[in-house]
XYZ file of C-alpha atoms in Angstrom:
611
model
C -10.967 9.991 17.528
C -7.751 9.264 15.620
C -7.229 6.627 12.993
C -5.151 3.929 14.736
C -2.382 3.299 12.200
C -2.130 6.457 10.048
C 0.766 8.072 11.870
C 3.749 10.041 10.730
C 5.297 9.986 7.253
C 7.895 7.283 7.213
C 10.626 9.727 5.911
C 10.373 11.559 9.228
C 12.418 8.791 10.844
C 16.166 9.454 10.747
C 17.951 6.966 8.467
C 21.580 7.956 8.784
C 24.199 5.275 9.628
C 24.387 6.824 13.077
C 20.612 6.560 13.598
C 20.716 2.924 12.552
C 23.653 2.223 14.872
C 21.525 3.557 17.746
C 18.621 1.265 16.707
C 20.946 -1.727 16.650
C 22.469 -0.767 20.018
C 18.967 -0.762 21.536
C 18.207 -4.125 19.845
C 21.368 -5.589 21.318
C 20.607 -4.510 24.849
C 17.036 -5.766 24.643
C 18.203 -9.098 23.192
C 20.961 -9.754 25.751
C 18.540 -9.007 28.572
C 15.942 -11.335 27.060
C 18.104 -14.261 26.050
C 16.845 -17.326 27.978
C 19.021 -20.237 29.244
C 17.693 -22.267 26.386
C 18.809 -19.576 23.900
C 15.394 -18.133 22.964
C 15.094 -14.513 21.904
C 11.325 -14.608 21.325
C 9.171 -12.006 22.980
C 7.398 -13.706 25.947
C 3.997 -12.536 24.767
C 4.381 -13.705 21.149
C 1.788 -16.279 20.114
C 1.418 -16.032 16.347
C 3.899 -15.076 13.576
C 6.385 -16.650 15.907
C 8.326 -19.258 13.834
C 10.902 -16.828 12.585
C 11.162 -14.352 15.452
C 14.053 -15.640 17.504
C 16.071 -16.258 14.350
C 15.245 -12.697 13.257
C 16.827 -11.213 16.332
C 19.730 -13.540 15.868
C 20.221 -12.030 12.399
C 20.164 -8.492 13.867
C 22.710 -9.446 16.478
C 24.946 -10.879 13.646
C 24.679 -7.560 11.769
C 25.439 -5.587 14.902
C 28.495 -7.789 15.486
C 29.708 -7.299 11.911
C 29.352 -3.504 12.299
C 30.800 -3.087 15.835
C 32.466 -6.410 16.861
C 30.816 -6.280 20.272
C 32.490 -9.184 22.166
C 29.217 -10.165 23.914
C 27.542 -11.059 20.619
C 29.235 -14.242 19.321
C 28.014 -16.283 22.245
C 24.509 -14.878 22.068
C 24.366 -15.601 18.356
C 25.532 -19.181 18.808
C 23.164 -19.931 21.601
C 20.151 -18.379 19.946
C 20.945 -20.164 16.671
C 21.269 -23.413 18.513
C 17.811 -22.796 20.038
C 16.239 -22.227 16.583
C 17.901 -25.288 15.129
C 16.822 -27.420 18.091
C 13.340 -26.091 18.967
C 11.846 -24.296 16.017
C 12.423 -26.584 13.056
C 9.486 -28.854 12.229
C 9.684 -31.724 9.693
C 6.399 -33.588 10.381
C 3.315 -32.260 8.494
C 1.319 -29.833 10.508
C -2.194 -31.351 11.072
C -4.779 -29.590 8.967
C -2.346 -27.805 6.576
C -4.300 -27.770 3.356
C -1.718 -26.702 0.793
C 0.695 -29.663 0.612
C 1.596 -31.161 -2.807
C 3.725 -33.802 -1.118
C 2.835 -35.343 2.290
C 5.433 -36.634 4.710
C 8.241 -35.057 2.800
C 10.356 -34.593 5.923
C 11.356 -31.168 4.699
C 11.698 -28.420 7.317
C 9.221 -25.579 7.678
C 8.420 -22.808 10.253
C 5.059 -22.610 12.123
C 2.878 -19.559 12.332
C 1.637 -20.859 15.675
C 3.698 -23.401 17.573
C 0.880 -25.621 18.674
C 0.205 -28.465 16.159
C -2.840 -27.833 14.025
C -3.406 -24.320 15.351
C -3.878 -22.015 12.413
C -1.622 -23.953 10.041
C -2.618 -21.700 7.105
C 0.115 -19.293 8.148
C 2.985 -21.781 7.839
C 3.850 -20.873 4.258
C 4.604 -17.156 4.842
C 6.248 -18.043 8.223
C 8.618 -20.351 6.354
C 9.404 -17.624 3.822
C 10.183 -15.329 6.761
C 12.351 -17.995 8.444
C 14.303 -18.573 5.193
C 15.020 -14.828 4.900
C 16.185 -14.627 8.490
C 18.394 -17.705 7.918
C 20.127 -16.377 4.870
C 20.748 -13.062 6.655
C 22.609 -14.972 9.340
C 24.551 -16.967 6.665
C 25.575 -13.651 5.112
C 27.488 -12.723 8.193
C 28.422 -16.181 9.563
C 32.132 -16.097 8.784
C 34.075 -15.805 12.028
C 30.873 -15.657 14.030
C 29.582 -19.367 14.118
C 31.477 -22.641 13.834
C 31.546 -24.917 10.842
C 28.940 -27.253 12.286
C 26.336 -24.598 12.913
C 27.132 -22.994 9.561
C 26.509 -26.303 7.735
C 23.248 -27.028 9.709
C 21.963 -23.584 8.958
C 22.798 -23.784 5.284
C 21.056 -27.195 5.087
C 18.004 -25.814 6.929
C 17.717 -22.822 4.569
C 17.861 -25.092 1.538
C 15.207 -27.319 3.163
C 12.976 -24.317 3.772
C 13.297 -23.455 0.038
C 12.506 -26.999 -1.028
C 9.374 -27.033 1.240
C 8.165 -23.789 -0.160
C 8.701 -24.764 -3.764
C 8.366 -28.592 -3.901
C 6.313 -29.822 -0.997
C 3.624 -27.082 -1.095
C 1.687 -25.100 -3.726
C 3.499 -21.875 -4.460
C 1.946 -18.724 -3.075
C -1.202 -20.423 -1.740
C -2.583 -17.199 -0.292
C -2.290 -15.244 -3.538
C -0.190 -12.742 -1.621
C 2.322 -10.875 -3.735
C 4.439 -9.862 -0.809
C 4.830 -13.462 0.353
C 5.542 -14.760 -3.133
C 8.157 -12.099 -3.970
C 9.665 -12.639 -0.475
C 10.081 -16.353 -1.310
C 11.836 -15.438 -4.592
C 14.208 -13.136 -2.681
C 14.990 -16.004 -0.267
C 15.906 -18.273 -3.183
C 18.125 -15.553 -4.753
C 19.883 -14.933 -1.430
C 20.177 -18.641 -0.650
C 21.779 -19.444 -4.084
C 24.881 -17.529 -3.032
C 25.488 -19.943 -0.193
C 25.055 -23.311 -1.992
C 28.024 -25.287 -3.281
C 28.975 -24.193 -6.752
C 30.560 -27.522 -7.546
C 27.114 -29.208 -7.445
C 25.572 -26.364 -9.407
C 22.949 -26.079 -6.714
C 23.284 -22.324 -6.428
C 22.782 -21.852 -10.134
C 19.762 -24.097 -10.063
C 18.074 -22.320 -7.187
C 18.722 -18.923 -8.737
C 17.219 -20.064 -12.000
C 14.230 -21.524 -10.244
C 13.658 -18.252 -8.247
C 13.765 -16.196 -11.377
C 11.393 -18.472 -13.187
C 8.943 -18.504 -10.306
C 8.829 -14.730 -10.421
C 8.387 -14.678 -14.190
C 5.906 -17.469 -14.475
C 3.981 -17.513 -11.183
C 3.965 -13.806 -10.214
C 4.656 -11.579 -13.134
C 2.182 -13.202 -15.602
C -0.546 -13.064 -12.975
C -0.312 -9.338 -12.262
C -3.642 -7.541 -11.858
C -4.510 -4.318 -13.715
C -5.581 -1.300 -11.744
C -5.574 2.398 -12.803
C -3.929 1.508 -16.058
C -0.912 -0.538 -14.782
C -0.157 -4.151 -13.879
C 0.565 -4.892 -10.243
C 1.545 -8.031 -8.285
C -1.684 -9.465 -6.956
C -2.118 -8.988 -3.178
C -4.529 -11.429 -1.446
C -6.578 -11.564 -4.596
C -6.628 -7.838 -5.321
C -4.374 -5.381 -7.149
C -3.047 -3.317 -4.241
C -3.310 -3.254 -0.495
C -2.259 -0.354 1.772
C -0.459 -2.642 4.154
C 1.040 -5.234 1.817
C 1.523 -3.263 -1.363
C 4.449 -1.186 -0.038
C 5.905 -4.388 1.496
C 5.888 -5.937 -1.982
C 7.779 -2.880 -3.087
C 10.476 -3.609 -0.469
C 10.778 -7.207 -1.709
C 11.202 -6.017 -5.262
C 13.900 -3.618 -4.107
C 15.762 -6.466 -2.378
C 15.282 -8.714 -5.388
C 16.893 -6.120 -7.599
C 19.692 -5.452 -5.135
C 20.530 -9.171 -4.897
C 20.069 -10.286 -8.467
C 20.427 -7.187 -10.644
C 17.640 -8.574 -12.869
C 16.035 -5.766 -14.726
C 12.492 -7.130 -14.400
C 12.471 -6.456 -10.711
C 13.486 -2.802 -11.308
C 10.844 -2.429 -14.093
C 8.084 -3.845 -11.950
C 9.199 -1.868 -8.870
C 9.246 1.345 -10.911
C 5.692 0.641 -12.063
C 4.384 -0.100 -8.628
C 6.162 2.937 -7.215
C 4.627 5.316 -9.804
C 1.235 3.719 -9.109
C 1.662 4.309 -5.403
C 2.819 7.892 -5.939
C -0.284 8.579 -8.035
C -2.731 7.155 -5.556
C -1.078 8.586 -2.426
C -2.238 12.004 -1.234
C 0.240 14.892 -0.614
C -0.240 14.268 3.059
C 0.491 10.577 2.829
C -2.939 9.309 3.635
C -4.576 6.561 1.574
C -7.183 3.770 2.124
C -8.272 0.673 0.343
C -7.106 -2.908 -0.172
C -8.215 -6.530 -0.432
C -6.739 -7.435 3.013
C -6.375 -4.341 5.063
C -7.802 -0.918 4.067
C -6.168 1.398 6.619
C -3.788 -0.829 8.530
C -0.488 0.638 7.190
C 2.870 -0.999 7.409
C 5.927 0.628 9.045
C 9.555 -0.393 8.748
C 8.544 -3.177 6.304
C 7.812 -0.544 3.722
C 10.871 1.705 4.132
C 13.272 -0.127 1.836
C 10.939 -0.184 -1.115
C 9.652 3.370 -0.697
C 13.177 4.739 -0.321
C 14.828 2.621 -3.040
C 12.169 3.174 -5.706
C 11.366 6.716 -4.611
C 14.926 7.605 -5.465
C 14.750 5.641 -8.774
C 11.609 7.420 -10.066
C 12.296 10.807 -8.373
C 9.229 10.856 -6.110
C 8.734 11.643 -2.411
C 7.212 8.218 -1.548
C 8.389 8.625 2.000
C 5.360 10.847 2.629
C 3.410 7.583 3.093
C 1.885 7.683 6.589
C 3.038 4.466 8.177
C 2.486 2.871 11.528
C 5.554 4.408 13.155
C 5.041 2.323 16.237
C 6.671 -0.230 14.009
C 8.994 2.415 12.556
C 12.180 0.449 13.150
C 11.126 -3.143 13.813
C 8.170 -5.146 14.961
C 7.138 -4.639 18.584
C 4.596 -6.187 20.986
C 2.087 -4.176 23.018
C 4.707 -3.231 25.595
C 6.884 -1.604 22.942
C 9.674 -4.199 23.167
C 11.136 -5.740 20.010
C 9.602 -8.804 18.274
C 11.892 -10.416 15.697
C 9.175 -10.803 13.103
C 10.182 -9.414 9.698
C 13.582 -8.401 11.111
C 15.199 -9.064 7.765
C 13.709 -5.826 6.486
C 15.679 -3.805 9.093
C 18.822 -5.648 8.063
C 18.340 -4.712 4.451
C 17.420 -1.085 5.227
C 20.672 -0.706 7.162
C 22.705 -2.263 4.330
C 21.073 -0.129 1.580
C 22.810 3.267 1.147
C 19.860 4.896 -0.641
C 18.386 7.862 1.165
C 14.945 9.444 0.844
C 14.072 11.460 -2.203
C 12.076 14.268 -0.667
C 10.981 16.389 -3.629
C 7.595 15.600 -5.273
C 7.722 14.234 -8.787
C 6.965 16.763 -11.485
C 5.764 14.164 -13.938
C 2.139 14.370 -15.000
C 0.207 11.238 -14.036
C -3.110 10.320 -15.581
C -4.584 9.125 -12.356
C -3.439 12.011 -10.128
C -3.618 15.771 -9.868
C -1.183 17.079 -7.200
C 0.201 20.400 -6.263
C 1.342 21.720 -2.877
C -1.031 20.358 -0.203
C -3.825 19.517 -2.691
C -4.199 16.189 -4.423
C -6.828 14.206 -6.289
C -6.293 10.455 -6.822
C -8.457 9.036 -9.604
C -9.627 5.392 -9.880
C -9.643 3.248 -13.053
C -12.687 5.080 -14.293
C -11.186 8.471 -13.715
C -13.527 9.191 -10.869
C -11.850 10.666 -7.807
C -11.013 7.977 -5.358
C -9.636 10.388 -2.774
C -9.516 14.195 -2.604
C -7.228 16.114 -0.257
C -7.558 19.862 0.377
C -6.757 22.000 3.390
C -5.617 18.966 5.301
C -8.950 17.194 4.947
C -9.490 13.896 3.069
C -12.744 13.190 1.151
C -13.808 9.654 0.109
C -16.339 8.900 -2.623
C -19.781 9.220 -1.153
C -22.564 6.608 -1.650
C -26.100 7.129 -2.745
C -28.549 4.276 -3.582
C -25.605 1.761 -3.577
C -23.715 3.869 -6.138
C -20.363 5.330 -5.127
C -18.325 8.179 -6.518
C -18.139 11.889 -7.262
C -20.539 13.158 -9.944
C -23.984 14.432 -10.875
C -27.045 12.772 -9.388
C -30.430 12.881 -10.954
C -33.484 10.831 -9.958
C -31.270 9.119 -7.398
C -28.871 7.908 -10.113
C -25.191 8.782 -9.881
C -23.704 9.667 -13.377
C -19.992 8.651 -13.003
C -19.711 5.223 -14.556
C -18.281 5.631 -18.119
C -19.971 4.199 -21.148
C -17.113 4.507 -23.557
C -13.608 5.969 -23.677
C -12.618 8.408 -20.963
C -10.539 11.430 -22.278
C -8.060 13.329 -20.067
C -6.221 16.642 -20.678
C -3.606 18.055 -18.294
C -2.518 21.676 -18.179
C 0.017 23.483 -15.934
C 0.503 27.173 -16.118
C 1.239 30.185 -13.846
C 1.313 28.076 -10.725
C -1.920 26.299 -11.551
C -2.326 22.608 -12.249
C -5.498 21.370 -13.925
C -6.989 18.191 -15.286
C -10.013 17.986 -17.545
C -11.873 14.620 -17.642
C -14.451 14.026 -20.360
C -16.568 10.936 -19.717
C -19.592 9.507 -21.655
C -22.264 8.232 -19.221
C -25.764 6.790 -19.511
C -28.527 7.395 -17.003
C -31.808 5.643 -16.263
C -33.312 7.214 -19.353
C -30.705 5.519 -21.606
C -29.541 8.892 -22.934
C -25.840 9.218 -23.556
C -24.423 12.374 -21.936
C -20.881 13.744 -21.900
C -19.761 14.801 -18.406
C -16.910 17.267 -18.435
C -15.194 17.543 -14.997
C -12.520 20.226 -14.537
C -10.187 20.034 -11.531
C -7.911 23.100 -10.878
C -5.565 23.683 -7.947
C -3.162 26.410 -6.913
C -1.537 24.119 -4.429
C -3.769 25.366 -1.564
C -7.328 25.107 -2.870
C -9.133 22.827 -5.370
C -11.839 24.008 -7.764
C -14.065 21.426 -9.323
C -16.466 22.331 -12.137
C -18.752 19.648 -13.662
C -20.835 20.343 -16.780
C -23.201 18.229 -18.806
C -26.381 18.369 -20.888
C -29.298 19.658 -18.899
C -30.921 17.093 -16.568
C -34.513 16.638 -15.454
C -35.879 16.820 -11.905
C -33.594 18.483 -9.325
C -30.022 17.273 -9.857
C -27.138 17.795 -7.537
C -23.397 17.047 -7.440
C -22.311 14.291 -5.103
C -18.942 15.780 -4.075
C -17.525 13.676 -1.349
C -17.686 12.118 2.052
C -15.545 14.196 4.448
C -13.744 11.518 6.423
C -10.390 12.488 8.019
C -8.070 15.420 8.574
C -4.391 15.868 9.481
C -3.824 16.506 13.153
C -0.141 16.833 13.875
C 1.420 13.335 13.750
C -1.975 11.723 13.593
C -5.038 11.597 11.233
C -8.288 12.546 12.977
C -11.756 11.359 12.001
C -14.033 14.154 10.873
C -17.590 14.606 9.552
C -17.240 17.929 7.749
C -14.871 19.902 5.547
C -14.190 23.354 4.281
C -16.089 23.351 1.019
C -17.915 26.207 -0.794
C -20.445 25.846 -3.615
C -21.736 28.235 -6.294
C -25.107 26.564 -5.823
C -26.839 25.443 -2.629
C -24.643 23.170 -0.506
C -25.810 20.632 2.078
C -24.182 17.953 4.217
C -26.421 14.945 4.574
C -26.200 11.891 6.757
C -27.868 8.466 6.221
C -31.445 8.345 7.424
C -31.272 4.592 7.906
C -29.147 2.646 10.356
C -27.106 -0.488 9.782
C -23.726 -1.627 8.556
C -24.485 -0.621 5.006
C -25.123 3.031 5.949
C -21.903 4.964 6.866
C -22.496 7.992 9.062
C -19.229 9.967 9.407
C -20.327 11.179 12.790
C -20.053 7.759 14.233
C -16.815 6.521 15.800
C -16.296 3.940 13.094
C -13.458 3.747 10.683
C -13.805 3.051 6.957
C -11.893 -0.199 7.430
C -14.183 -1.384 10.187
C -17.287 -0.573 8.137
C -15.757 -2.272 5.110
C -15.001 -5.429 7.055
C -18.499 -5.545 8.500
C -19.793 -5.728 4.965
C -17.228 -8.187 3.647
C -18.023 -11.765 2.957
C -15.411 -13.244 5.232
C -14.188 -12.423 8.762
C -12.047 -9.412 9.474
C -8.535 -9.988 8.178
C -9.662 -12.525 5.588
C -12.534 -10.735 3.905
C -12.012 -8.150 1.161
C -12.610 -4.656 2.593
C -12.730 -3.130 -0.849
C -15.398 -5.565 -1.818
C -17.240 -5.009 1.423
C -17.213 -1.243 1.015
C -18.834 -1.633 -2.366
C -21.928 -2.949 -0.588
C -22.376 0.401 1.082
C -25.910 1.745 0.448
C -25.532 5.299 1.593
C -23.141 7.528 3.394
C -22.542 10.963 4.772
C -22.291 13.168 1.671
C -21.657 16.756 0.525
C -24.305 17.653 -2.087
C -24.010 20.795 -4.232
C -26.865 22.210 -6.268
C -26.438 23.568 -9.762
C -24.526 26.856 -10.178
C -26.718 29.807 -11.063
C -26.248 31.448 -14.487
C -25.356 28.268 -16.380
C -25.650 28.522 -20.205
C -28.859 27.308 -21.744
C -29.054 23.598 -22.165
C -26.340 22.864 -19.608
C -26.228 21.963 -15.918
C -23.050 23.196 -14.308
C -21.890 22.496 -10.774
C -19.030 24.315 -9.184
C -17.383 23.760 -5.774
C -14.203 24.844 -4.090
C -12.377 22.766 -1.439
C -10.213 24.751 0.965
C -10.151 28.326 2.272
C -11.427 31.386 0.539
C -14.072 34.073 0.517
C -17.123 34.406 -1.664
C -17.361 31.982 -4.473
C -19.468 33.021 -7.557
C -17.963 31.707 -10.769
C -19.152 33.189 -14.077
C -20.130 30.724 -16.776
C -20.420 31.491 -20.450
C -20.912 29.429 -23.544
C -19.861 29.939 -27.161
C -21.085 27.040 -29.216
C -19.812 23.888 -27.484
C -17.026 25.815 -25.633
C -17.600 26.604 -21.942
C -15.751 29.369 -20.169
C -15.465 29.241 -16.350
C -14.218 32.393 -14.531
C -13.420 32.205 -10.815
C -11.668 34.502 -8.499
C -8.373 32.840 -9.359
C -8.459 31.644 -13.000
C -10.247 31.508 -16.272
C -10.622 28.202 -17.979
C -12.034 27.412 -21.442
C -13.338 23.898 -21.970
C -13.367 22.854 -25.630
C -16.141 21.081 -27.515
C -17.320 17.787 -26.190
C -16.340 16.217 -29.490
C -12.752 17.259 -28.873
C -10.122 17.952 -31.515
C -9.484 16.010 -34.749
C -8.536 13.012 -32.591
C -11.441 13.427 -30.227
C -9.225 14.725 -27.425
C -10.693 17.421 -25.179
C -9.227 20.930 -25.392
C -8.499 23.060 -22.236
C -6.949 26.487 -22.003
C -6.196 28.048 -18.561
C -4.827 31.377 -17.420
C -4.400 32.927 -14.044
């Protein structure tokens, strides 16, 4: 089976002006054929996320008219705008909406579902989206709509802003993408408000203060950096890149440096966690449900700023240009992102960043993304992706003794990066404590030549029969798709076995089953799918399919050493030698010398490497 939303890298989609003209031409023909006598441009199958959709297509038609002056479009824009103003503006409180600070305000908002009281929780983001669609129409209204419609639309957009920032609690879902989107709406709206009443200046100042005081100060730390919180977590594979797009637009509109700084930080974080092949998983809302066109602006804009190939992100290219329904026809939801993409002249930066990142080792087609504890969160080699395995409710990559996984640090984690002769290496030295309360120093060496990955783990000798938990083989590249797998190309100096859970149940993940990581995570989450936290749910996993490597033969006295190679190659028999606290590892490709556990005069680990 294939993962449903991990499709092609987003930079595979042509993004030239000619390509976008072709996209707009298709949108125009679909819209003109769909336009109802009442003026609606909504997809006939749309039920939720609907409050902004007709207006979104109106905005796309306005952009198409601005670029090509198609004489058919002014009438379609006026009719569809009249429909939204007449049929899709609500001023009475939606029954059951829980996040009002001011009842019976009479301010306009957009509904997530049109039926009164049906899923009102979605009205806040739907109103953000409607505000953004409205200001996009206002941006191109001159010569397209009459003064009366222009005035009504301007008043409506201002009303949306006031409902979002006065009548309701700000960002009630703790969703960074929604909150930053609201700020963008205010910044864009400010340009259309009468300067003589200083309304524009007031709205701009309020938007900037909301970002600084309600979003920026509440950022969440993950992997050493502060990120806009996304549905209660630090990063989400669907919404995180969307937040990056909103930061890009905020910077484009305002020029405020804080948006650029935070976008650069989020972009570098994303670059570090993303595999070379563009696969990733994890998030507090959706683990593997990747966004498509909604991410393009941010990935492209900030990829160019930091010099990284963020476009390798495997998006859902069924939504590569705009939202669609099951029949493949356009839905106007989030259409503002396509408008901004077309306007932004930035093009994809396609060369990988050469900067060393603490939480990543990447070269060629090999990558290791490390979590906050410097334990691999995702390994990629030979087109296969390995997740942290689970044993006895403990998750990660590392030595196991007496059923206890030694990967959680008890003290400072030290890291040393070396690049030489076409090799890239990272040495992680981590103090850990086992069941016996003995402090041990685990030295983990990761070396890659861009095709293969060698992992060597050394620590003080363990009792019983230890092994190295070295990953859950989960998925592999398969053309434009990512295919579920249950095995990978791994060689070990010691005995190697692939085990599967003996027990059944949601908390035992067998890679041979037709079940995705996201589905398993939601099954273990506290709340229903789409509202639970899959990252939190996945942490409840008791056991999983796992590669387990025995100790390498010939280890120096007093040490247990484990050595595995991910990717192709022949025989694998590394030689291990000790001189005092130094450990020398010789493989078929390199020789590495790991310095003393105590490190140098600053306690930092030493690593020398030669081909």
